[in-house]
Short mmCIF file of C-alpha atoms in Angstrom, two decimals:
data_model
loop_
_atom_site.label_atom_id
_atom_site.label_comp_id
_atom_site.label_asym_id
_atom_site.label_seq_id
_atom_site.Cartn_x
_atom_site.Cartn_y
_atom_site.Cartn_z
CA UNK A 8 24.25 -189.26 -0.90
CA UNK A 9 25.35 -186.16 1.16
CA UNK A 10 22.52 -183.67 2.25
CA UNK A 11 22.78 -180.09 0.82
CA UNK A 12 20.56 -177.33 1.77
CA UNK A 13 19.62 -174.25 -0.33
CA UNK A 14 19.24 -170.60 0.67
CA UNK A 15 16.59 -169.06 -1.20
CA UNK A 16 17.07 -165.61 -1.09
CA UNK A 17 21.35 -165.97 -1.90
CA UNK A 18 20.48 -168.53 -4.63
CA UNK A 19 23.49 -170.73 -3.66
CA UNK A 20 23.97 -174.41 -2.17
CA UNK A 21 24.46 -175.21 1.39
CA UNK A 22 25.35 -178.05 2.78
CA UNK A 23 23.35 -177.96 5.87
CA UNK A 24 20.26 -178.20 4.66
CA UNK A 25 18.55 -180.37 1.54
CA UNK A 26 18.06 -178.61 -1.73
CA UNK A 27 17.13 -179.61 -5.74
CA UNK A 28 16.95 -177.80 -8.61
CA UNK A 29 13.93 -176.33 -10.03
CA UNK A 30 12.70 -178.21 -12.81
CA UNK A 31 11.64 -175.34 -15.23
CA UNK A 32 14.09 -172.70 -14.45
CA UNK A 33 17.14 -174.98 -12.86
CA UNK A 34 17.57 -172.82 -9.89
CA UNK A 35 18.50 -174.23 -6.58
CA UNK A 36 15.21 -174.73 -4.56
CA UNK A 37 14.33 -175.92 -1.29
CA UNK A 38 12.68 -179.26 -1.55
CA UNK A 39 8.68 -178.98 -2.21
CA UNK A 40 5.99 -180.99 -3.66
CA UNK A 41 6.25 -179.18 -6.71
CA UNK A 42 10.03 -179.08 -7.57
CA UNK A 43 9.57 -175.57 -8.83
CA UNK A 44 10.22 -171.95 -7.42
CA UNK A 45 7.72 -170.16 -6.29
CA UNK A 46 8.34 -167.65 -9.64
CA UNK A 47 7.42 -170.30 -11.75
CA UNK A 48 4.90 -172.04 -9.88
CA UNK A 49 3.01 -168.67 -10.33
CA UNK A 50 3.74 -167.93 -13.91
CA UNK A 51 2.31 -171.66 -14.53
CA UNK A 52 -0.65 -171.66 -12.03
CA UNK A 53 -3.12 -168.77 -11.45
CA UNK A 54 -5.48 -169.52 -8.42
CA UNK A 55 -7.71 -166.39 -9.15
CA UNK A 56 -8.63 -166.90 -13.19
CA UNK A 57 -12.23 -168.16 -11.97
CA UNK A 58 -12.93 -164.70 -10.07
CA UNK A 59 -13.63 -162.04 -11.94
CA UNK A 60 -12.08 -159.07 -12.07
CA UNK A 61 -14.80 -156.23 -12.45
CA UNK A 62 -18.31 -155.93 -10.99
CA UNK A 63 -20.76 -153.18 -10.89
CA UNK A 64 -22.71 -152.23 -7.57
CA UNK A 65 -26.15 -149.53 -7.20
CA UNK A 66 -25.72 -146.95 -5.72
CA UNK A 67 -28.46 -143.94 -4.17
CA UNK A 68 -27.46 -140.85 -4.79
CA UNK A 69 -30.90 -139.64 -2.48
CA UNK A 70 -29.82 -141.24 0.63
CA UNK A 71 -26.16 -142.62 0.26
CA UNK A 72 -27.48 -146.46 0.02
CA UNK A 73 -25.66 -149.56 -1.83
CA UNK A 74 -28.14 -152.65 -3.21
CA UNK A 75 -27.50 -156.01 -1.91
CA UNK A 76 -28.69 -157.91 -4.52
CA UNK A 77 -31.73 -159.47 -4.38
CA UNK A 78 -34.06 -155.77 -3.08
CA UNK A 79 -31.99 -154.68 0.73
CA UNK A 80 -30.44 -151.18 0.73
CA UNK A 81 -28.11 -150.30 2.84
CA UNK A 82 -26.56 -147.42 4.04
CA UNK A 83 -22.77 -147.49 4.20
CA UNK A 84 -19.48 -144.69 4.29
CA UNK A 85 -17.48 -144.95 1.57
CA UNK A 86 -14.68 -146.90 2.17
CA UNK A 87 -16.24 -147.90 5.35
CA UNK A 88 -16.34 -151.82 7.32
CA UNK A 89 -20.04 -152.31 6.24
CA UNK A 90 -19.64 -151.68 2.72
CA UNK A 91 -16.40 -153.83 2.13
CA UNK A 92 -18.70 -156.60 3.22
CA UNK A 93 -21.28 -156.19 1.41
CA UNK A 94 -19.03 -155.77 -1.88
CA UNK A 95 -16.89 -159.12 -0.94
CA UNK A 96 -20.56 -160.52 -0.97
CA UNK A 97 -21.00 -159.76 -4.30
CA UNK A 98 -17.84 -161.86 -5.43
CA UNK A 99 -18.44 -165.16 -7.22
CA UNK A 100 -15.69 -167.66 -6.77
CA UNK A 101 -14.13 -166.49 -3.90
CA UNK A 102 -15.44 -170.21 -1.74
CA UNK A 103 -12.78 -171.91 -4.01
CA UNK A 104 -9.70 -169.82 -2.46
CA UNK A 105 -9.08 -168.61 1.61
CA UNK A 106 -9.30 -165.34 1.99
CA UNK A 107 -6.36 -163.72 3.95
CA UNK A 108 -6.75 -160.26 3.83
CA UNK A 109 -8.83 -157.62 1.86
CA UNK A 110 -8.64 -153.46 1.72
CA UNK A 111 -9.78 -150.70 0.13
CA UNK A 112 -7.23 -148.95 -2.83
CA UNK A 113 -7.82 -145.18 -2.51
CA UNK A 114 -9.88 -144.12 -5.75
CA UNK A 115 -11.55 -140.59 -6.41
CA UNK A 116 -14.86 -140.27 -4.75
CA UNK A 117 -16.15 -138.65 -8.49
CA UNK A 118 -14.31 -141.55 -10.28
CA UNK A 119 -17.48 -143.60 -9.90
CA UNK A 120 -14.66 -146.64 -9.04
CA UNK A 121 -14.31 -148.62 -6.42
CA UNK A 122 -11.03 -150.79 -6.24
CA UNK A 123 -10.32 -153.12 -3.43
CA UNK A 124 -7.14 -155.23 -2.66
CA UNK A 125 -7.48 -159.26 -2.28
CA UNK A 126 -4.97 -161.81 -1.08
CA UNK A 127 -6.02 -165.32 -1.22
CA UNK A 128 -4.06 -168.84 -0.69
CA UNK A 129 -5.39 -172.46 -2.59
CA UNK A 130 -3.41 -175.44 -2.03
CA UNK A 131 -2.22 -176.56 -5.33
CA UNK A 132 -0.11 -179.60 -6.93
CA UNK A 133 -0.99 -182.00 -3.57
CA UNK A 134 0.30 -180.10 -0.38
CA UNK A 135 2.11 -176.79 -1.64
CA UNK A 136 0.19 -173.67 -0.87
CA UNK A 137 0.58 -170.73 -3.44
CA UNK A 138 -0.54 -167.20 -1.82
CA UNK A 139 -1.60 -164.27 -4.62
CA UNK A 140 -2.95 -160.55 -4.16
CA UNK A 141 -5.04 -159.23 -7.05
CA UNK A 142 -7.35 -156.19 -7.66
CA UNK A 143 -11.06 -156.42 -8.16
CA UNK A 144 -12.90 -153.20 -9.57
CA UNK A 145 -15.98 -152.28 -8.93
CA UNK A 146 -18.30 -149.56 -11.18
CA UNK A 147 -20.53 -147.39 -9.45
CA UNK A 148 -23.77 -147.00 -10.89
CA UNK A 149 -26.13 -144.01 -9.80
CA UNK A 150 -30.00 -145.40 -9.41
CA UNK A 151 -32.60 -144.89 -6.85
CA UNK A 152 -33.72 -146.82 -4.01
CA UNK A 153 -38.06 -147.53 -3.63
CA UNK A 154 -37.91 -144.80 -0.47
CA UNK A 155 -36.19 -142.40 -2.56
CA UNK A 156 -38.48 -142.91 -5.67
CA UNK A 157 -41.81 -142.84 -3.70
CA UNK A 158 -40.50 -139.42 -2.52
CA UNK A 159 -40.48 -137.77 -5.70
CA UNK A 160 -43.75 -139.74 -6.85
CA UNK A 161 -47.18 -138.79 -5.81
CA UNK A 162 -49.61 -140.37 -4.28
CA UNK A 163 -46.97 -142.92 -3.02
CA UNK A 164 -47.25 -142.07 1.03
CA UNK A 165 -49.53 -144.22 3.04
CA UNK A 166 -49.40 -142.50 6.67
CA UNK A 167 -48.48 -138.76 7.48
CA UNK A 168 -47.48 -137.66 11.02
CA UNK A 169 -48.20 -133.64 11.32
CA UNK A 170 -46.30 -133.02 14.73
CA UNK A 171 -46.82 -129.98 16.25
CA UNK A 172 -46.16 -127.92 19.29
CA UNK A 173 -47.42 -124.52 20.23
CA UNK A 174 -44.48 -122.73 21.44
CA UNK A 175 -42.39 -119.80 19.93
CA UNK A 176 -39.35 -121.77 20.08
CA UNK A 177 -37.74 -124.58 18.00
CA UNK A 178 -36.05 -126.80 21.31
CA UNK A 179 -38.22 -130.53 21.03
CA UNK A 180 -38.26 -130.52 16.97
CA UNK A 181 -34.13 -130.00 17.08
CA UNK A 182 -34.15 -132.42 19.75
CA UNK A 183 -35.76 -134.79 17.87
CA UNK A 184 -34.13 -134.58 15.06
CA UNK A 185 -30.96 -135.78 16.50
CA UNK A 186 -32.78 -138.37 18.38
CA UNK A 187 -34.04 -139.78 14.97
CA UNK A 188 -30.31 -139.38 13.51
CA UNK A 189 -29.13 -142.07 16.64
CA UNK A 190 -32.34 -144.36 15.96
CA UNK A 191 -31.54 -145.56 12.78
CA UNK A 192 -34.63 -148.05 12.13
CA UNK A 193 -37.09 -145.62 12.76
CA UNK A 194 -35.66 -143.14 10.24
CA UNK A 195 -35.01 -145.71 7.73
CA UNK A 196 -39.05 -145.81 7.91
CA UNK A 197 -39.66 -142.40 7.14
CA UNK A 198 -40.14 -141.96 3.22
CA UNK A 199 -40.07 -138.03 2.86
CA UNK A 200 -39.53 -135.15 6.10
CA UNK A 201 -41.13 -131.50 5.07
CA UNK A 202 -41.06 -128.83 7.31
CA UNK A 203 -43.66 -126.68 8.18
CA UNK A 204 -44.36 -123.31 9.69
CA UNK A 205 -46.21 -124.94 12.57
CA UNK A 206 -44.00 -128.10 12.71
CA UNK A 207 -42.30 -130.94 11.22
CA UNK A 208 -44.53 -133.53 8.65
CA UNK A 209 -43.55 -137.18 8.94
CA UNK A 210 -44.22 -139.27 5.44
CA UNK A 211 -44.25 -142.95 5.79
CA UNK A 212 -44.80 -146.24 3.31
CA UNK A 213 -47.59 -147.45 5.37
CA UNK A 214 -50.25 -147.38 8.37
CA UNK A 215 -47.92 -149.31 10.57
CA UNK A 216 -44.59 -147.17 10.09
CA UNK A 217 -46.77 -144.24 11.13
CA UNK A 218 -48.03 -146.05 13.99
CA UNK A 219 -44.77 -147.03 15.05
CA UNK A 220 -43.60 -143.45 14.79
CA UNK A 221 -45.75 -142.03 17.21
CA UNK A 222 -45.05 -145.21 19.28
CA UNK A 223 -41.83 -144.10 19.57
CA UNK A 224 -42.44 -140.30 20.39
CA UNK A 225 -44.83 -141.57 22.81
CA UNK A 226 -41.54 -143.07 24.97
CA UNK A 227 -39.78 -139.43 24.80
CA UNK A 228 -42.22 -136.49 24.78
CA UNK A 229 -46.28 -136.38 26.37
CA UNK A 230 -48.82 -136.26 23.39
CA UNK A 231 -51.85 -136.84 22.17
CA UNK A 232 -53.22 -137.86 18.69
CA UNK A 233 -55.48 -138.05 15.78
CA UNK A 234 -56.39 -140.08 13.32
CA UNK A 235 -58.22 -139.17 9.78
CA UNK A 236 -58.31 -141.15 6.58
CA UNK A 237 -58.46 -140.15 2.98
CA UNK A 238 -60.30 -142.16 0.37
CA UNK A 239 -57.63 -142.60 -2.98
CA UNK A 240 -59.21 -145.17 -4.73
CA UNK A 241 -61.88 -148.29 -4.81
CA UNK A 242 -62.48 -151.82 -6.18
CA UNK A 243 -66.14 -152.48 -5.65
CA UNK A 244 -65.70 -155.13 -7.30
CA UNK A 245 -63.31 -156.86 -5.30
CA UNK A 246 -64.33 -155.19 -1.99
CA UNK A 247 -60.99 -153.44 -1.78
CA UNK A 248 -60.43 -149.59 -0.74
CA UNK A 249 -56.90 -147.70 -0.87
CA UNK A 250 -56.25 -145.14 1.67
CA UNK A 251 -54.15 -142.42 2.77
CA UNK A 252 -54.06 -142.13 6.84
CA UNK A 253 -53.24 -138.77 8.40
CA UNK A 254 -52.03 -138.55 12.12
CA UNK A 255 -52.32 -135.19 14.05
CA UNK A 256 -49.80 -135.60 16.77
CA UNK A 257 -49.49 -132.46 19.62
CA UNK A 258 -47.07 -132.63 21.63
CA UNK A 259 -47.23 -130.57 25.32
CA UNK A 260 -45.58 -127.09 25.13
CA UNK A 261 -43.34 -127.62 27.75
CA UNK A 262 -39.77 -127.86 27.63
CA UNK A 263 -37.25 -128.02 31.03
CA UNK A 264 -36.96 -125.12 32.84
CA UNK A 265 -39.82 -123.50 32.05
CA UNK A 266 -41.89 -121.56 34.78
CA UNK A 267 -45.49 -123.24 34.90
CA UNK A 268 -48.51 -121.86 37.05
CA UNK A 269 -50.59 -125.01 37.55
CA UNK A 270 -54.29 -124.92 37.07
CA UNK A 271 -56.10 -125.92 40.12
CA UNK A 272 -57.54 -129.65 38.71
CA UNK A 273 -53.84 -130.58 38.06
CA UNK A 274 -52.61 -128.70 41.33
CA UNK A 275 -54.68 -131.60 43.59
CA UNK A 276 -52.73 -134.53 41.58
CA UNK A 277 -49.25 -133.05 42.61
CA UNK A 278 -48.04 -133.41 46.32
CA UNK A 279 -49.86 -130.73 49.05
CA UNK A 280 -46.24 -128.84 49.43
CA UNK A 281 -45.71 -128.68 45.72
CA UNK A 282 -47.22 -126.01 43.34
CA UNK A 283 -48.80 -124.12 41.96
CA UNK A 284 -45.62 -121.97 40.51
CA UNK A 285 -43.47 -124.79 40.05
CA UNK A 286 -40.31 -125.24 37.37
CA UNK A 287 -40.46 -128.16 34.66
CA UNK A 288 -37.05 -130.08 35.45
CA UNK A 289 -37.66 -132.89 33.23
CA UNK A 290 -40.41 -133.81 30.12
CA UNK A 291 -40.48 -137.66 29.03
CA UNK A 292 -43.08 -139.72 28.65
CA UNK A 293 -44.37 -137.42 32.05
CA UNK A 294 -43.59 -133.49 32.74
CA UNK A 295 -41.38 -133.94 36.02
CA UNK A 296 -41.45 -130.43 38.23
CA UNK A 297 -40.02 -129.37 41.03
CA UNK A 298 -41.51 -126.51 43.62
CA UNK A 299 -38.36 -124.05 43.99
CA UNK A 300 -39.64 -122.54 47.38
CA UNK A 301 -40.33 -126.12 48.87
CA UNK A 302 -37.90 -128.42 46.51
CA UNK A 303 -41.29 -130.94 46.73
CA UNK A 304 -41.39 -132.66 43.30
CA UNK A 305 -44.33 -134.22 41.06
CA UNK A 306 -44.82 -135.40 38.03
CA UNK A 307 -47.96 -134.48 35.33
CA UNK A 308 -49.26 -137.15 33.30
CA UNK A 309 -50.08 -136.76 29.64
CA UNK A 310 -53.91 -137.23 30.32
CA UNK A 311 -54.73 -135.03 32.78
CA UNK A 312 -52.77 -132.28 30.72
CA UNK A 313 -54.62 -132.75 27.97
CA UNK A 314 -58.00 -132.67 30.13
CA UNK A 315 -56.98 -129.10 31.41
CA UNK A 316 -54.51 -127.93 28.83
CA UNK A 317 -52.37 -124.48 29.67
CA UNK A 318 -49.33 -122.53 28.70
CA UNK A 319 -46.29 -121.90 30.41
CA UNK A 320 -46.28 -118.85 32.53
CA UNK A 321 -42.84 -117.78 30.53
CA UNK A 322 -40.63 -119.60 28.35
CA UNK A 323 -37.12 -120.58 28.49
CA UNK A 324 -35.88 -118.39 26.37
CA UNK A 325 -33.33 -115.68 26.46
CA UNK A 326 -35.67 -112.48 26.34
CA UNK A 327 -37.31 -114.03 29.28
CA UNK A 328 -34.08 -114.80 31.88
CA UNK A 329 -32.06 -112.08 33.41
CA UNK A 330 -28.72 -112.62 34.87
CA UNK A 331 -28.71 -112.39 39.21
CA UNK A 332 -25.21 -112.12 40.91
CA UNK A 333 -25.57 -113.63 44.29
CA UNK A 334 -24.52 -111.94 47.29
CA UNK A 335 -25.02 -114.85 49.38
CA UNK A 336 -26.16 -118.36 49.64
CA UNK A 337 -27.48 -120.24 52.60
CA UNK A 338 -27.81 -123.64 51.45
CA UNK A 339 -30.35 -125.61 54.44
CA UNK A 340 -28.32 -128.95 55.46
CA UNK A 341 -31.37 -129.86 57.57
CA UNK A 342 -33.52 -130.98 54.39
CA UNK A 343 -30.62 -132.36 52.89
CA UNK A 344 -31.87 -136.43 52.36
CA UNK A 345 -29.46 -137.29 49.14
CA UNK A 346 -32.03 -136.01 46.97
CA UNK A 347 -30.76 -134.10 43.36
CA UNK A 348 -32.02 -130.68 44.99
CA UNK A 349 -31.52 -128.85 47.87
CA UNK A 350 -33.56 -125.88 49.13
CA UNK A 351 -31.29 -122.82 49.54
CA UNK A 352 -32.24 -118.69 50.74
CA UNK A 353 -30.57 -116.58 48.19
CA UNK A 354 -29.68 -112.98 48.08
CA UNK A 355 -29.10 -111.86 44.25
CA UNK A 356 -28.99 -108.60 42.49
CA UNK A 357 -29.59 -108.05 39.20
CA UNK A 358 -26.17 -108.49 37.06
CA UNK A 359 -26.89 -105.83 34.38
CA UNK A 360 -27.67 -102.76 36.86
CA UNK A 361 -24.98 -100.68 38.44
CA UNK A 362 -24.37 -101.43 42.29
CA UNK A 363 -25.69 -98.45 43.41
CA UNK A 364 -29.17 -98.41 41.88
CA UNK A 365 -29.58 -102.01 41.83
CA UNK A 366 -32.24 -103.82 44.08
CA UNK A 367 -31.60 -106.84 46.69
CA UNK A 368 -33.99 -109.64 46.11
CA UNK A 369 -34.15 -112.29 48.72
CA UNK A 370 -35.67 -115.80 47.31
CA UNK A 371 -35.63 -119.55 48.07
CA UNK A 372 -34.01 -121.77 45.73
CA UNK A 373 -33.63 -125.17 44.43
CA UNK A 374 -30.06 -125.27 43.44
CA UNK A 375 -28.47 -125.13 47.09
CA UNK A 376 -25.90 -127.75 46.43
CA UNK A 377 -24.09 -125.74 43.43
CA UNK A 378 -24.74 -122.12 44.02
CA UNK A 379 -22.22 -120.34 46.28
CA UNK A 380 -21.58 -116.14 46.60
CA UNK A 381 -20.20 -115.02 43.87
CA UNK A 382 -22.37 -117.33 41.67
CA UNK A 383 -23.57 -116.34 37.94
CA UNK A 384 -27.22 -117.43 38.20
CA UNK A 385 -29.73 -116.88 35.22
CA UNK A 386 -33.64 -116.76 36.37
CA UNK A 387 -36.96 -115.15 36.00
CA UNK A 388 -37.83 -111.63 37.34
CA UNK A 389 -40.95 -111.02 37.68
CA UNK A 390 -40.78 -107.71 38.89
CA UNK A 391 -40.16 -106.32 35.46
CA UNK A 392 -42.16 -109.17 34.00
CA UNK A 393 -46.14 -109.11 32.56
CA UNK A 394 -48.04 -112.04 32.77
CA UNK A 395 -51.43 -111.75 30.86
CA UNK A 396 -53.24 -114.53 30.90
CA UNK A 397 -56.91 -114.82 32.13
CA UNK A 398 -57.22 -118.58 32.12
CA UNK A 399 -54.63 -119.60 34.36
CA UNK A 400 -55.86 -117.09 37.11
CA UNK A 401 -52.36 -115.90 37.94
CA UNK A 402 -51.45 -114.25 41.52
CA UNK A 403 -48.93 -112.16 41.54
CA UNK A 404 -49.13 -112.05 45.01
CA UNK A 405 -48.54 -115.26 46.02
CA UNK A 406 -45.13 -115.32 44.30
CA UNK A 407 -41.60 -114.37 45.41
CA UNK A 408 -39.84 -111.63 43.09
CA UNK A 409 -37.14 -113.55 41.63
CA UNK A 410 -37.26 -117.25 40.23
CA UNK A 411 -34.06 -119.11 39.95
CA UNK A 412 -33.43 -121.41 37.61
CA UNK A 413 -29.78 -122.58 36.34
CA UNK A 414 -26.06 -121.86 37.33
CA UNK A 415 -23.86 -119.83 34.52
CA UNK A 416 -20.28 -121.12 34.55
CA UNK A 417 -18.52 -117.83 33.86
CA UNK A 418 -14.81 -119.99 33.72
CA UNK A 419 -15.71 -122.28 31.09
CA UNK A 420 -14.11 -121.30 27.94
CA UNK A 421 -16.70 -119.91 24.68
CA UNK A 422 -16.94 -121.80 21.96
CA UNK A 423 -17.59 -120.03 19.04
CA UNK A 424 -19.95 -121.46 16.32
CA UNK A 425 -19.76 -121.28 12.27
CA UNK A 426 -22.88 -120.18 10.89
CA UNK A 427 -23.78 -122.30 8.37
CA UNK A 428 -24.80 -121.26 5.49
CA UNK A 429 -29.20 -121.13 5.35
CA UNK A 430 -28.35 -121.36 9.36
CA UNK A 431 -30.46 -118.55 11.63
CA UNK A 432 -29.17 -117.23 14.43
CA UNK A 433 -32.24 -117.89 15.97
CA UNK A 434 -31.63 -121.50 15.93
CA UNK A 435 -27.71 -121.06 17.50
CA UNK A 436 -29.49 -119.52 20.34
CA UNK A 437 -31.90 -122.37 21.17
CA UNK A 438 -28.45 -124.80 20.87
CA UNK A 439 -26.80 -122.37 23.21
CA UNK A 440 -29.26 -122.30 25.33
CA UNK A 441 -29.60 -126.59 25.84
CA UNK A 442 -26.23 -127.61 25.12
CA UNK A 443 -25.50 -127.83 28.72
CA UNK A 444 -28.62 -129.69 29.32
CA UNK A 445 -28.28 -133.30 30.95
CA UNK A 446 -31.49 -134.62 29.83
CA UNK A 447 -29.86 -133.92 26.14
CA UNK A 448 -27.01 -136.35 26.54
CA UNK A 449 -28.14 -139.59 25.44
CA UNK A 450 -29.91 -138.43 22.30
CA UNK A 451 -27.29 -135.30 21.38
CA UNK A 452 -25.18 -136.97 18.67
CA UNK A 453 -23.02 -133.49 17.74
CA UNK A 454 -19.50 -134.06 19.01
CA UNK A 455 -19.63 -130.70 19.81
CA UNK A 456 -22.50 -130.54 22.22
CA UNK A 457 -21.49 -134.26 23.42
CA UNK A 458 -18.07 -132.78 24.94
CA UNK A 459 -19.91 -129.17 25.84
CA UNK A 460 -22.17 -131.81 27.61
CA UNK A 461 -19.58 -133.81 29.56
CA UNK A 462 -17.78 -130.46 30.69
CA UNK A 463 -21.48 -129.36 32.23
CA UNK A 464 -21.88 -132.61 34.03
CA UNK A 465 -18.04 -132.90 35.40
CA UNK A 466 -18.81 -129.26 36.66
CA UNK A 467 -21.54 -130.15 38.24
CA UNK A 468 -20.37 -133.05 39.79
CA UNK A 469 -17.44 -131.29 41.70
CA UNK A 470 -19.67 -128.62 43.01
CA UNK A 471 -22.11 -131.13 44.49
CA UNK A 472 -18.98 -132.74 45.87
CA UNK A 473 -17.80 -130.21 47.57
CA UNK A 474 -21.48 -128.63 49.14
CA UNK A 475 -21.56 -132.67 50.40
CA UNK A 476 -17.84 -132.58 51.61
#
């Protein structure tokens, strides 16, 4: 018999290649196992009547969570990676079929519907694989998760964390809050946040969250805490007590840049050439500072603050710093050993006086390898600045005039910021003033201080270059 072929998509014979007609519908087919077209091998054979079709998933309206059957919430976007998979998982008879592709069908979010595409291939009638795409619904049902309900239920909290920190400014508790945004886990612990007028309470389901809390504080910020214990309720019977643990955490009130004069007990723990008016430049698990006269650095441990607690001298704030143009830098190469800071004789004026009635000061700085003439810099004068404070036995002095602190890049174009609505401006002026922190970068999660961020440390980076070159 002569070969013929068949051309599905013109429907006609061809004598090049081997074709039959299809047994239900008498069209010319290429040959197959099945001796039908693929139109009627579907209308006959439906490889997705054992899946159904609809489904209904929980959803948390308190903190955006989805169950997974039989008691794990998780947190997923809508229409995001993470909660596609957890949805397929909810699927029953999808083992009998492959799975080639699934996606997401837009839906309205207040539609309480989730649809999804699926296109699946079986092998059917001996070797022939039939391929099919079908739509699976999915009903969104509003419920709460256990975290959520405890929240609104009383005497559901096990362990409270009361941080506090006595400064008038809101820098660490911002700071921490995006720090707790990036570590999921430990936020996933916390049952309830309230703030407070002296800090931030912490409500958790148990002892151990709590304890794992301050654990984790205790790897970012020096503190020190407490521990007291509530009686709720008692089974003498059985021997059994329930209790409600609260935690009194303090953390130091330091925050970078701050101008510290060191009490004489802590002054013999730092280096001989270092202190006491010295300049926090880092606070982690230790208070790093740095001498700006002498550029000698040392680092104050958690304990021995706590043994002779004190406040700064003045705060990094804005009604603190005052703007200095400098006149002229001398940067000394001799002390240069690769180390972050180099000492550096200044001559500034004050940037808000006229010319002709302001006042030369000559100081030593830290920040030799980025200042030049002609520099912004903002710093402390404590000329025009009263320091009343008995305790820390302040001389005046045995200080220079002006204190130093960071570089103001005067180029670097403003970015203006939305109030929000409830938003302070108090608040914007603590971000503006630690957006161009480094030691923010790794917990900052804002894309707008992340890029603000990487613009401070490029800057920075071609300044040192060039003071090296």
């Amino acid at each position: 018999m002569e070969d013929i072929n068949y051309d599905g998509e013109e429907g006609v014979w061809d004598d090049e290649i081997g074709a039959v007609a299809c047994c239900v519908c008498g069209i010319p087919i290429e040959v197959n196992p099945t001796s039908m077209c693929p139109r009627c091998l579907q209308n006959r054979i439906n490889i997705t009547e054992d899946i159904p079709k609809q489904y209904s998933v929980s959803f948390c309206n308190g903190c955006g969570s989805y169950l997974q059957p039989p008691a794990k919430w998780i947190y997923a976007e809508r229409e995001s990676s993470d909660l596609l998979q957890l949805l397929l998982k909810k699927m029953r008879g999808l083992k009998s079929v492959k799975l080639i592709d699934s996606q997401f069908v837009w839906t309205e979010p207040h539609s309480k519907r989730l649809e999804i595409k699926l296109t699946v291939q079986k092998e059917v009638m001996g070797s022939a694989v039939l391929e099919q795409s079908f739509l699976v619904m999915f009903v969104v049902e509003n419920t709460q998760c256990p975290n959520c309900a405890r929240e609104y239920t009383d005497h559901t909290w096990k362990g409270l964390c009361q941080v506090r920190q006595s400064r008038p400014d809101a820098r660490v508790f911002f700071q921490m809050e995006q720090m707790l945004l990036k570590a999921r886990p430990i936020l996933d612990m916390v049952t309830h946040i309230e703030e407070d007028k002296y800090g931030i309470n912490f409500y958790f389901g148990s002892k151990s969250d709590a304890l794992k809390f301050i654990a984790f504080l205790n790897q970012k910020y020096p503190l020190k805490h407490e521990l007291n214990r509530q009686l709720v309720s008692a089974d003498f019977k059985n021997n059994t007590y329930n209790y409600k643990y609260t935690f009194l955490v303090d953390l130091v009130p330091l925050c970078r840049n701050d101008l510290l004069w060191v009490p004489k007990k802590i002054k013999n723990r730092l280096p001989a050439d270092c202190g006491p008016l010295v300049l926090v430049s880092r606070v982690a698990k230790t208070v790093s500072v740095i001498d700006p006269v002498t550029c000698s650095t040392g680092e104050i441990r958690a304990a021995d603050f706590w043994k002779t607690p004190f406040r700064p001298l003045l705060y990094f704030e804005n009604r603190s710093l005052t703007n200095f143009f400098v006149v002229e830098a001398q940067p000394d190469y001799s002390m240069d050993h690769g180390q972050k800071f180099l000492p550096c004789d200044i001559e500034c004026m004050r940037d808000d006086f006229d010319v002709s009635e302001s006042k030369d000061f000559s100081t030593s700085s830290h920040l030799g390898r980025i200042v030049h003439s002609g520099d912004i810099v903002r710093g402390y004068d404590l000329t025009t600045t009263e320091v009343v404070d008995d305790e820390l036995n302040f001389d005046i002095s045995k200080v220079p005039d002006v204190i130093l602190v960071k570089k103001v890049y005067v180029d670097r174009p403003e970015v203006k910021r939305i109030f929000k609505e409830g938003e302070s401006h108090e608040i914007n002026q603590i971000l503006d003033n630690m957006k161009f922190e480094q030691e923010w970068a790794d917990d900052v999660i804002n894309p707008e201080v992340e890029t603000e961020l990487e613009m401070e440390t490029d800057a920075i980076d071609d300044t040192e270059m060039e003071a090296v070159e």
